[in-house]
Amino acid sequence: MRKLVSNRKLGIARGSSAAALVVALLSATPSFAQTAPAAPAEAVAEDDTVVVTGSRIVRDGFDQPTPTTVIGEAELRQGQRPNLAQVLNDSPAFRPSVTPQVSVGNTSSGSAPVDLRGLGTNRTLTLLEGRRFVGNNNLNYVPMSLVERVEVVTGGASAAWGSDAVAGVVNIILKDSFKGVTVGGVGGISTRGDGARYGGDITAGTSFADGRGQIMVTAEYVKDESIPDRNSRDRLGSAGIVRLNPTSTTDLRQILVPDVNYGNQTPGGLITTGVLAGQMFNSDGTLRTYGAGTSLNANPAIRFPSQVLGGADAVGLYDVVAVTTPLERISAYGRATYDFGAVKLWADVSYGRSQSTYAFLPDIGISPALTISATNPFLSQTIRTTLANAGETSFTLGRFFTGPYSLIYDGTREQKEGAIGIEADLGGGWKANAHFSHGEVDQAQRIRNARIVSRFNAAINAVSSGGQIVCGINADASTTNDDAACRPLNLFGLNAASPEALAYIRGTQQNDTVSKLDSAAVQIQGDLFSLWAGPVTVAFGAESRWEEQKSVSGALDLAGAFGPLNLYGSPVSGGFDVQEGFAEIALPLLDIEGTAKIDTTGAARYSDYSRSGGIWSWKGGANVTLFDTVMFRGTRSRDIRAPTIGELFSTRAINVGPLVDRDTDGRAAANAAYNPTPATVTTYSGGNPDLMPEISHTTALGVSFTPKFIPGFKLSVDYYDIKIDGAISTLSGSNLTLACKNGNAAACARITRDATGTVTEVRSNSQNLAIFETGGVDIEASYVFPMSAIANIPGTMRIRALATHVREFVIDTGVSRVDTAGDVGAGTGNAIPSWRGVLSFAYQNEVLGLDARVRYVGAGKFNSQLDQSVNPTGYLVNNDIGAYTYLDMGARAKVMDRVTLSLNINNVLDQKPPLSPVGPVFYDAIGTYFTFGARLNF
């Protein structure tokens, strides 16, 4: 769907998010339409934008009842964010679930999805010009230089747009046309001299055939360097939750403290038993006394506990995990259009490629207690003599496998898509549009330096034979276990291992996945007839979609050669298709000019999935406008989310083993042979091809205030309530029995019992058994005015506030019901602040632009489940986290007619994040960051 521009300003229903309270986001294009005093042409044009995403119906004067927030030119430039996802993450209605500082230590680097309402990235539908695009919500390849605005529907919209629009819709609107050539460059650096980012873009466009044809192309390059040293930032080292008084049997309180480390291992190796216990290996294989920390074990007699506080030689996991992940990407986009008059044809083509390589984890799959022979020839003669004199044949080595043993993530994504479409004027006010697109994503993932378990076990058993150090398997009496390729591994010192030994024990985990999306749609809109209050407008159409994924892993991965860190041993392949029909109607009931106006809307969609069959989604809404000043609006919708290919088809695994039945009431009395702890229960896990779509119901009520006595001002407040039934979740076999006991019928259906009542089989794969509930209030305020109204200064001032208050965020699995609204701690599942906001100011004249914004994260709990009211004995004593405020500033100046220079400073005051065991979600981990840019127009 293309951008539409009307000849007059339209009062478009909006207002999701935002605040005038504690607030945050950048200056805004006042996406509220009003008659405002004269302002520079660049500023005024943005007010003429028609918001199209809240409804399929696009009509002048039609006020949509669905709250929609517009992220305009001002927000897009604020902070000089490297991609569109990070721009949206600055808005309070979004949860920054996947970002360079959140994705450390996992394999999601290179992906940039958005998560509206915190309900998960797969419950936010992203559209490009009103159509789906391949890439599963990945906004890395959206051409930033061509983005005109982003419309965010903050509420269920499945009736209009289909599956995944449970939390809402993000619709990216690109510029209609472009003439000339623009070249831009950008560079950034933190005040600590790290985290460098640089890139550039070029955009070109022209018209032909007397303006009927348009061609525009753009290409972008961005390289974002990693910040590898976590200890370069305050409060980001290896923090952890520990007992306040570890040795007390009565005081079970906990505390979050920094510098929590391993007490039983070091990067070079620590001897933890025998006569040399407490000695650690230097790089040259010699020993020195270990600088231990304070034990955090309940038993102080344990000399080498798993956790210590501090310690000169002690290290923690997050001491070697990066602050941010690196990314290098290129993207290109082209569009051609030709207007024949009544018919307009268009074609899009896009390409994107991203690559990320970095040391993302040490090898945490190796036991911290390796048994080493006292005669190991890599030990010095002095050490072997000391052990022999003590009569010891072995000792225990605790080693933190970082450095040459660190796992290297190497991921490449390549995205290609083409789309064609037509827009036609059918006459009599009727219009039609249609499109078809095909896209593919090729993802190659590699985990380099991965340890092959069997080879590692062989290599660490080093012996002396014939005057050489060899692997024990090649020197023992048996020849069946010989491996001529085996090279003995020296574990005594950080870099003691030979390149040959490292090459022998290492392999590369690998997975190659191809995802495809074909999408087709047709829509017709027109006025059926006119009533006393205006025309009755309908939009109807059909859509089809085909999705498939094929994934291939390496032979070693499939064989489980990499042990507990075998990430790609279960590749996922499968597909589905869906055919849909939809219709929407706008029915005006009253229109008394200047006094009262009432509009109602209704929409319905029927979706027929090849895996689960047919399902309905619908939406109804109305708004009432009084005196062209106050508008009340409300909607109620039923929305759906179809299961993903991974949820449907991830490899099914079978395990036979023990189970603890937690639904035992009355069973032994009913049958004496009942067994509450059966030893041979068959458990099925993995995907579930029988999954059904999730069903969500959303209620939204709001009011918008545009007083005539304050031209350029608008305030809106919107309440939302979302409940998802049959949310897809996974429970263990034991938890399934507990959920069944708690009354969850879906869980009961996954359990098979024999005649005695004993559990014989459980299906603990993905199931439609959870309930998600969330609700709150969005606030948006905007004020646009010419500076001449208050002083003899040219230009326009924009003030905008966005805020979101989350009243509740409940996840009920049938086993537990947890409300995490107000949780803000890193590592706390589903944490989401009670208040989040942004307040921005933007001044613009013909030459100079100045921006300032304040981003706000409200006070909350690190983890509400550790609060004293919930856990009165083992509560977290420092569970409260105060409010955080970040200041960002920016400036732009035209130094010549064709050249614009820019400077942005994020986190001007270098605000430190709260103490964080992992990458903080809502807080800035980087510190003050400068970005410089230049743009040249031809």
CSV table of C-alpha atoms in Angstrom, one decimal, residues 416-820:
chain,number,residue,atom,x,y,z
A,416,LYS,CA,16.6,-11.9,-1.5
A,417,GLU,CA,13.1,-10.9,-2.5
A,418,GLY,CA,11.2,-9.6,-5.5
A,419,ALA,CA,7.7,-8.3,-5.7
A,420,ILE,CA,5.3,-7.0,-8.4
A,421,GLY,CA,2.1,-5.2,-8.0
A,422,ILE,CA,-0.7,-3.3,-9.7
A,423,GLU,CA,-3.0,-0.4,-8.5
A,424,ALA,CA,-6.0,0.3,-10.6
A,425,ASP,CA,-8.8,2.8,-10.6
A,426,LEU,CA,-11.9,0.9,-11.5
A,427,GLY,CA,-14.1,3.9,-11.9
A,428,GLY,CA,-17.0,5.1,-9.8
A,429,GLY,CA,-14.8,5.6,-6.8
A,430,TRP,CA,-13.7,1.9,-6.8
A,431,LYS,CA,-10.1,1.0,-6.6
A,432,ALA,CA,-8.1,-2.3,-6.6
A,433,ASN,CA,-4.6,-3.4,-5.9
A,434,ALA,CA,-2.8,-6.7,-6.1
A,435,HIS,CA,0.7,-8.0,-5.6
A,436,PHE,CA,2.8,-11.2,-5.6
A,437,SER,CA,6.2,-11.6,-3.9
A,438,HIS,CA,8.8,-14.3,-3.5
A,439,GLY,CA,11.6,-14.2,-1.0
A,440,GLU,CA,14.3,-16.4,0.3
A,441,VAL,CA,16.7,-16.3,3.3
A,442,ASP,CA,19.8,-18.4,3.2
A,443,GLN,CA,21.4,-18.7,6.6
A,444,ALA,CA,24.7,-20.3,7.2
A,445,GLN,CA,25.7,-20.8,10.8
A,446,ARG,CA,29.0,-22.1,12.0
A,447,ILE,CA,30.3,-22.7,15.5
A,448,ARG,CA,34.1,-22.9,15.1
A,449,ASN,CA,36.5,-24.3,17.7
A,450,ALA,CA,33.8,-26.7,18.8
A,451,ARG,CA,35.1,-29.6,20.9
A,452,ILE,CA,34.6,-33.1,19.6
A,453,VAL,CA,34.0,-34.9,22.9
A,454,SER,CA,35.6,-38.3,22.0
A,455,ARG,CA,38.7,-36.7,20.6
A,456,PHE,CA,39.1,-34.4,23.5
A,457,ASN,CA,38.9,-37.3,26.0
A,458,ALA,CA,41.5,-39.2,24.0
A,459,ALA,CA,43.8,-36.2,23.7
A,460,ILE,CA,43.9,-35.3,27.4
A,461,ASN,CA,45.1,-38.8,28.2
A,462,ALA,CA,48.8,-38.1,27.4
A,463,VAL,CA,51.5,-40.6,28.0
A,464,SER,CA,55.2,-41.0,27.3
A,465,SER,CA,56.1,-43.7,24.8
A,466,GLY,CA,59.4,-44.3,23.0
A,467,GLY,CA,60.7,-40.9,24.2
A,468,GLN,CA,57.7,-39.0,22.8
A,469,ILE,CA,54.5,-37.7,24.2
A,470,VAL,CA,51.6,-39.5,22.6
A,471,CYS,CA,47.9,-40.2,23.2
A,472,GLY,CA,47.3,-43.0,25.6
A,473,ILE,CA,44.9,-44.8,23.2
A,474,ASN,CA,47.9,-45.3,20.8
A,475,ALA,CA,50.2,-46.7,23.5
A,476,ASP,CA,48.0,-49.1,25.3
A,477,ALA,CA,47.7,-52.8,24.7
A,478,SER,CA,44.6,-52.5,22.6
A,479,THR,CA,44.8,-51.7,18.9
A,480,THR,CA,41.1,-51.3,18.4
A,481,ASN,CA,41.0,-47.9,19.8
A,482,ASP,CA,44.0,-46.5,18.0
A,483,ASP,CA,43.7,-43.2,16.2
A,484,ALA,CA,46.8,-42.2,14.2
A,485,ALA,CA,45.5,-38.6,14.0
A,486,CYS,CA,45.3,-38.1,17.8
A,487,ARG,CA,47.7,-35.5,19.1
A,488,PRO,CA,48.1,-35.2,22.9
A,489,LEU,CA,46.7,-32.0,24.6
A,490,ASN,CA,48.6,-30.0,27.1
A,491,LEU,CA,46.1,-28.5,29.5
A,492,PHE,CA,48.6,-26.9,31.9
A,493,GLY,CA,48.7,-23.2,31.0
A,494,LEU,CA,46.3,-20.9,29.0
A,495,ASN,CA,48.1,-21.3,25.7
A,496,ALA,CA,50.0,-24.5,26.3
A,497,ALA,CA,48.2,-26.7,23.8
A,498,SER,CA,49.9,-27.2,20.5
A,499,PRO,CA,48.2,-26.1,17.2
A,500,GLU,CA,48.2,-29.8,16.1
A,501,ALA,CA,46.4,-30.9,19.3
A,502,LEU,CA,43.8,-28.1,19.0
A,503,ALA,CA,43.2,-29.0,15.4
A,504,TYR,CA,42.6,-32.6,16.4
A,505,ILE,CA,40.0,-31.9,19.1
A,506,ARG,CA,38.2,-29.2,17.2
A,507,GLY,CA,35.4,-29.4,14.8
A,508,THR,CA,32.9,-27.0,13.2
A,509,GLN,CA,29.3,-27.2,14.1
A,510,GLN,CA,27.3,-26.3,11.0
A,511,ASN,CA,23.8,-25.6,9.9
A,512,ASP,CA,22.5,-24.3,6.6
A,513,THR,CA,18.9,-23.2,6.4
A,514,VAL,CA,16.8,-21.9,3.5
A,515,SER,CA,13.5,-20.2,4.3
A,516,LYS,CA,11.1,-19.2,1.6
A,517,LEU,CA,8.0,-17.1,1.5
A,518,ASP,CA,5.6,-16.7,-1.4
A,519,SER,CA,2.8,-14.2,-0.9
A,520,ALA,CA,-0.1,-13.1,-3.1
A,521,ALA,CA,-3.0,-10.7,-2.3
A,522,VAL,CA,-5.7,-8.8,-4.0
A,523,GLN,CA,-8.0,-6.1,-2.5
A,524,ILE,CA,-10.9,-4.0,-3.8
A,525,GLN,CA,-12.3,-0.9,-2.1
A,526,GLY,CA,-15.2,1.4,-2.9
A,527,ASP,CA,-18.3,3.1,-1.6
A,528,LEU,CA,-21.5,0.9,-1.6
A,529,PHE,CA,-23.8,3.8,-1.1
A,530,SER,CA,-24.2,7.0,0.9
A,531,LEU,CA,-26.1,7.4,4.2
A,532,TRP,CA,-27.1,10.6,5.9
A,533,ALA,CA,-23.7,10.7,7.5
A,534,GLY,CA,-21.6,9.8,4.5
A,535,PRO,CA,-20.6,6.9,2.3
A,536,VAL,CA,-20.6,3.3,3.4
A,537,THR,CA,-17.1,2.1,2.3
A,538,VAL,CA,-16.0,-1.5,2.0
A,539,ALA,CA,-12.7,-3.2,1.4
A,540,PHE,CA,-12.5,-6.9,0.6
A,541,GLY,CA,-10.1,-9.3,-0.9
A,542,ALA,CA,-8.1,-12.5,-0.7
A,543,GLU,CA,-4.6,-13.6,0.3
A,544,SER,CA,-2.5,-16.7,-0.1
A,545,ARG,CA,0.8,-17.5,1.5
A,546,TRP,CA,3.3,-20.4,1.2
A,547,GLU,CA,6.0,-20.8,3.8
A,548,GLU,CA,8.7,-23.5,3.9
A,549,GLN,CA,12.0,-24.1,5.5
A,550,LYS,CA,14.7,-26.6,4.8
A,551,SER,CA,17.6,-27.1,7.2
A,552,VAL,CA,20.7,-29.3,6.9
A,553,SER,CA,23.3,-29.9,9.6
A,554,GLY,CA,26.7,-31.5,9.4
A,555,ALA,CA,27.5,-35.2,10.0
A,556,LEU,CA,29.2,-34.5,13.3
A,557,ASP,CA,26.2,-32.4,14.5
A,558,LEU,CA,23.8,-35.2,13.6
A,559,ALA,CA,26.0,-37.8,15.4
A,560,GLY,CA,26.0,-35.7,18.6
A,561,ALA,CA,29.8,-35.4,18.5
A,562,PHE,CA,29.9,-32.1,20.3
A,563,GLY,CA,28.2,-33.3,23.5
A,564,PRO,CA,26.0,-30.9,25.6
A,565,LEU,CA,26.9,-27.9,23.3
A,566,ASN,CA,25.7,-29.7,20.2
A,567,LEU,CA,23.6,-26.7,18.9
A,568,TYR,CA,22.5,-28.0,15.4
A,569,GLY,CA,21.9,-31.7,16.1
A,570,SER,CA,18.1,-31.3,15.3
A,571,PRO,CA,17.6,-29.4,12.1
A,572,VAL,CA,14.1,-28.2,11.4
A,573,SER,CA,12.4,-28.6,8.0
A,574,GLY,CA,8.8,-28.3,6.9
A,575,GLY,CA,6.2,-26.0,5.5
A,576,PHE,CA,2.6,-24.9,5.3
A,577,ASP,CA,0.3,-22.7,3.3
A,578,VAL,CA,-2.8,-20.6,4.0
A,579,GLN,CA,-5.6,-19.2,2.0
A,580,GLU,CA,-7.6,-16.3,3.3
A,581,GLY,CA,-10.5,-14.1,2.6
A,582,PHE,CA,-11.2,-10.8,4.3
A,583,ALA,CA,-13.7,-7.9,4.3
A,584,GLU,CA,-14.0,-4.6,6.1
A,585,ILE,CA,-16.7,-2.0,6.3
A,586,ALA,CA,-16.7,1.7,7.5
A,587,LEU,CA,-20.2,2.8,8.4
A,588,PRO,CA,-20.8,6.4,9.4
A,589,LEU,CA,-23.8,7.0,11.7
A,590,LEU,CA,-23.7,10.7,12.4
A,591,ASP,CA,-22.0,13.8,11.0
A,592,ILE,CA,-23.1,17.1,12.3
A,593,GLU,CA,-20.4,19.5,11.2
A,594,GLY,CA,-18.5,21.1,14.0
A,595,THR,CA,-20.7,19.3,16.6
A,596,ALA,CA,-20.7,15.5,16.5
A,597,LYS,CA,-19.5,12.7,14.4
A,598,ILE,CA,-19.8,8.9,14.8
A,599,ASP,CA,-18.1,6.3,12.7
A,600,THR,CA,-18.2,2.5,13.1
A,601,THR,CA,-16.1,-0.2,11.5
A,602,GLY,CA,-16.2,-3.9,11.3
A,603,ALA,CA,-13.8,-6.5,9.8
A,604,ALA,CA,-13.6,-10.3,9.5
A,605,ARG,CA,-11.1,-12.7,8.0
A,606,TYR,CA,-11.3,-16.5,7.4
A,607,SER,CA,-8.0,-18.3,7.3
A,608,ASP,CA,-7.6,-21.9,6.0
A,609,TYR,CA,-4.3,-23.4,7.1
A,610,SER,CA,-3.0,-26.6,5.5
A,611,ARG,CA,-2.0,-27.9,8.9
A,612,SER,CA,-4.8,-26.9,11.2
A,613,GLY,CA,-7.8,-26.0,9.1
A,614,GLY,CA,-10.0,-23.0,9.1
A,615,ILE,CA,-10.2,-20.2,11.7
A,616,TRP,CA,-11.9,-16.8,12.0
A,617,SER,CA,-10.6,-13.5,13.2
A,618,TRP,CA,-12.7,-10.4,13.5
A,619,LYS,CA,-12.7,-6.8,14.8
A,620,GLY,CA,-15.3,-4.1,15.5
A,621,GLY,CA,-14.8,-0.5,16.5
A,622,ALA,CA,-16.3,2.9,16.8
A,623,ASN,CA,-15.3,6.5,17.5
A,624,VAL,CA,-17.3,9.5,18.5
A,625,THR,CA,-16.0,13.0,17.9
A,626,LEU,CA,-17.4,16.0,19.7
A,627,PHE,CA,-16.9,19.6,18.6
A,628,ASP,CA,-13.9,18.7,16.5
A,629,THR,CA,-12.0,18.6,19.8
A,630,VAL,CA,-12.6,15.3,21.7
A,631,MET,CA,-12.7,11.9,20.1
A,632,PHE,CA,-13.6,8.7,22.0
A,633,ARG,CA,-12.7,5.4,20.4
A,634,GLY,CA,-12.9,1.8,21.1
A,635,THR,CA,-12.3,-1.6,19.5
A,636,ARG,CA,-12.7,-5.3,20.3
A,637,SER,CA,-11.0,-8.0,18.3
A,638,ARG,CA,-10.3,-11.7,18.0
A,639,ASP,CA,-6.8,-12.2,16.6
A,640,ILE,CA,-4.7,-15.3,15.8
A,641,ARG,CA,-1.1,-16.5,15.5
A,642,ALA,CA,-0.3,-19.6,13.5
A,643,PRO,CA,2.5,-21.8,14.8
A,644,THR,CA,5.9,-21.3,13.2
A,645,ILE,CA,7.7,-23.9,11.2
A,646,GLY,CA,10.0,-24.5,14.1
A,647,GLU,CA,7.1,-25.1,16.5
A,648,LEU,CA,5.5,-27.5,14.1
A,649,PHE,CA,8.4,-29.4,12.8
A,650,SER,CA,11.4,-29.3,15.1
A,651,THR,CA,12.8,-32.8,15.4
A,652,ARG,CA,10.8,-35.2,17.5
A,653,ALA,CA,12.8,-36.9,20.2
A,654,ILE,CA,11.9,-39.9,22.2
A,655,ASN,CA,13.3,-40.6,25.7
A,656,VAL,CA,12.5,-43.4,28.1
A,657,GLY,CA,13.2,-42.7,31.7
A,658,PRO,CA,11.8,-41.9,35.2
A,659,LEU,CA,9.1,-39.4,36.0
A,660,VAL,CA,7.7,-37.9,39.2
A,661,ASP,CA,3.9,-37.8,39.0
A,662,ARG,CA,2.6,-34.6,40.7
A,663,ASP,CA,-1.0,-35.5,40.2
A,664,THR,CA,-1.3,-38.3,42.8
A,665,ASP,CA,-4.4,-37.3,44.8
A,666,GLY,CA,-6.6,-40.4,45.4
A,667,ARG,CA,-4.8,-42.6,42.9
A,668,ALA,CA,-3.1,-45.0,45.4
A,669,ALA,CA,-6.5,-45.4,47.2
A,670,ALA,CA,-8.2,-46.2,43.9
A,671,ASN,CA,-5.6,-48.8,42.9
A,672,ALA,CA,-2.9,-50.3,45.1
A,673,ALA,CA,-0.7,-51.0,42.0
A,674,TYR,CA,-0.5,-47.3,41.2
A,675,ASN,CA,3.2,-46.1,40.9
A,676,PRO,CA,3.8,-42.3,41.5
A,677,THR,CA,7.4,-42.6,40.3
A,678,PRO,CA,7.5,-44.9,37.2
A,679,ALA,CA,10.9,-45.6,35.9
A,680,THR,CA,10.2,-46.3,32.2
A,681,VAL,CA,7.9,-43.4,31.0
A,682,THR,CA,8.1,-42.7,27.3
A,683,THR,CA,8.5,-38.9,26.7
A,684,TYR,CA,8.1,-37.3,23.3
A,685,SER,CA,9.6,-33.9,22.8
A,686,GLY,CA,10.2,-31.5,20.0
A,687,GLY,CA,7.8,-29.9,17.5
A,688,ASN,CA,4.2,-30.7,17.2
A,689,PRO,CA,2.5,-30.9,13.8
A,690,ASP,CA,-0.9,-30.9,15.5
A,691,LEU,CA,-0.5,-27.4,16.9
A,692,MET,CA,-3.5,-25.0,16.5
A,693,PRO,CA,-3.3,-21.2,16.0
A,694,GLU,CA,-3.2,-19.2,19.2
A,695,ILE,CA,-6.3,-17.1,19.8
A,696,SER,CA,-6.2,-13.6,21.3
A,697,HIS,CA,-8.8,-11.1,22.3
A,698,THR,CA,-8.0,-7.5,22.5
A,699,THR,CA,-10.0,-4.6,24.0
A,700,ALA,CA,-8.8,-1.0,23.3
A,701,LEU,CA,-10.5,2.2,24.6
A,702,GLY,CA,-9.2,5.7,24.2
A,703,VAL,CA,-9.7,9.4,24.0
A,704,SER,CA,-8.0,12.0,21.8
A,705,PHE,CA,-8.0,15.7,22.7
A,706,THR,CA,-7.2,18.4,20.1
A,707,PRO,CA,-8.2,21.8,21.6
A,708,LYS,CA,-8.8,24.6,19.1
A,709,PHE,CA,-7.5,27.1,21.6
A,710,ILE,CA,-4.0,25.5,21.5
A,711,PRO,CA,-3.3,25.1,17.7
A,712,GLY,CA,-0.8,22.3,17.1
A,713,PHE,CA,-1.4,20.4,20.3
A,714,LYS,CA,-2.8,16.9,20.7
A,715,LEU,CA,-3.1,14.5,23.6
A,716,SER,CA,-4.3,10.9,23.4
A,717,VAL,CA,-4.7,8.2,26.1
A,718,ASP,CA,-5.5,4.6,25.1
A,719,TYR,CA,-6.2,1.6,27.3
A,720,TYR,CA,-5.5,-1.9,26.1
A,721,ASP,CA,-6.1,-5.4,27.3
A,722,ILE,CA,-4.8,-8.5,25.6
A,723,LYS,CA,-5.5,-12.1,26.5
A,724,ILE,CA,-4.0,-15.0,24.5
A,725,ASP,CA,-5.6,-18.4,24.9
A,726,GLY,CA,-3.8,-21.6,23.8
A,727,ALA,CA,-0.5,-19.9,23.7
A,728,ILE,CA,2.2,-22.3,22.5
A,729,SER,CA,4.5,-23.5,25.3
A,730,THR,CA,6.5,-26.5,26.4
A,731,LEU,CA,6.4,-28.3,29.8
A,732,SER,CA,8.4,-31.2,31.1
A,733,GLY,CA,6.6,-34.5,31.8
A,734,SER,CA,6.5,-33.9,35.5
A,735,ASN,CA,5.2,-30.3,35.0
A,736,LEU,CA,2.5,-31.6,32.7
A,737,THR,CA,1.1,-33.8,35.5
A,738,LEU,CA,1.2,-30.7,37.8
A,739,ALA,CA,-0.6,-28.6,35.2
A,740,CYS,CA,-3.2,-31.3,34.8
A,741,LYS,CA,-3.7,-31.4,38.6
A,742,ASN,CA,-4.2,-27.6,38.5
A,743,GLY,CA,-7.0,-28.0,36.0
A,744,ASN,CA,-5.3,-27.5,32.7
A,745,ALA,CA,-7.3,-29.7,30.3
A,746,ALA,CA,-4.7,-29.3,27.5
A,747,ALA,CA,-2.0,-30.7,29.8
A,748,CYS,CA,-4.2,-33.6,30.8
A,749,ALA,CA,-4.7,-34.6,27.2
A,750,ARG,CA,-0.9,-35.0,26.8
A,751,ILE,CA,-0.6,-37.7,29.5
A,752,THR,CA,-1.3,-41.4,29.0
A,753,ARG,CA,-2.0,-43.6,32.1
A,754,ASP,CA,-2.5,-47.3,32.3
A,755,ALA,CA,-5.3,-49.1,34.1
A,756,THR,CA,-3.7,-48.5,37.5
A,757,GLY,CA,-3.4,-44.7,36.9
A,758,THR,CA,0.4,-44.9,36.4
A,759,VAL,CA,1.8,-42.6,33.8
A,760,THR,CA,3.2,-44.6,30.8
A,761,GLU,CA,3.6,-41.8,28.2
A,762,VAL,CA,3.8,-38.0,28.0
A,763,ARG,CA,4.0,-35.7,25.1
A,764,SER,CA,6.0,-32.7,26.3
A,765,ASN,CA,6.5,-31.2,22.9
A,766,SER,CA,5.1,-27.8,22.0
A,767,GLN,CA,1.5,-27.5,23.1
A,768,ASN,CA,-1.4,-25.0,23.1
A,769,LEU,CA,-1.6,-24.9,26.8
A,770,ALA,CA,-0.5,-21.5,28.2
A,771,ILE,CA,-2.4,-18.2,28.7
A,772,PHE,CA,-0.8,-14.8,28.3
A,773,GLU,CA,-2.5,-11.6,29.6
A,774,THR,CA,-1.3,-8.1,29.5
A,775,GLY,CA,-2.9,-4.7,29.7
A,776,GLY,CA,-2.0,-1.0,30.3
A,777,VAL,CA,-2.2,2.5,29.1
A,778,ASP,CA,-0.5,4.3,26.2
A,779,ILE,CA,-0.1,8.1,26.3
A,780,GLU,CA,0.9,10.4,23.5
A,781,ALA,CA,1.2,14.2,23.5
A,782,SER,CA,2.4,16.4,20.7
A,783,TYR,CA,2.8,20.1,20.3
A,784,VAL,CA,4.1,21.9,17.2
A,785,PHE,CA,4.5,25.6,16.9
A,786,PRO,CA,6.5,28.3,15.0
A,787,MET,CA,9.3,29.8,17.1
A,788,SER,CA,8.0,33.2,16.0
A,789,ALA,CA,5.1,32.7,18.3
A,790,ILE,CA,7.4,33.2,21.3
A,791,ALA,CA,10.4,35.0,20.0
A,792,ASN,CA,11.8,36.6,16.8
A,793,ILE,CA,13.4,33.2,15.8
A,794,PRO,CA,12.8,31.4,12.5
A,795,GLY,CA,11.8,27.8,12.3
A,796,THR,CA,9.5,25.3,14.1
A,797,MET,CA,9.7,23.6,17.5
A,798,ARG,CA,8.2,20.1,18.0
A,799,ILE,CA,7.7,18.6,21.4
A,800,ARG,CA,6.5,15.0,21.7
A,801,ALA,CA,6.0,12.7,24.6
A,802,LEU,CA,5.3,9.0,24.4
A,803,ALA,CA,4.7,6.7,27.4
A,804,THR,CA,3.4,3.2,28.1
A,805,HIS,CA,2.2,1.9,31.5
A,806,VAL,CA,2.0,-1.9,31.8
A,807,ARG,CA,-0.6,-2.8,34.4
A,808,GLU,CA,0.0,-6.6,34.2
A,809,PHE,CA,2.0,-9.1,32.2
A,810,VAL,CA,0.9,-12.6,33.2
A,811,ILE,CA,2.1,-15.9,31.9
A,812,ASP,CA,0.0,-18.9,33.1
A,813,THR,CA,1.3,-22.3,32.1
A,814,GLY,CA,-1.0,-24.3,34.2
A,815,VAL,CA,1.9,-25.0,36.5
A,816,SER,CA,2.6,-21.4,37.6
A,817,ARG,CA,1.0,-18.0,37.1
A,818,VAL,CA,3.5,-15.2,37.1
A,819,ASP,CA,3.0,-11.4,36.6
A,820,THR,CA,6.3,-9.8,35.6
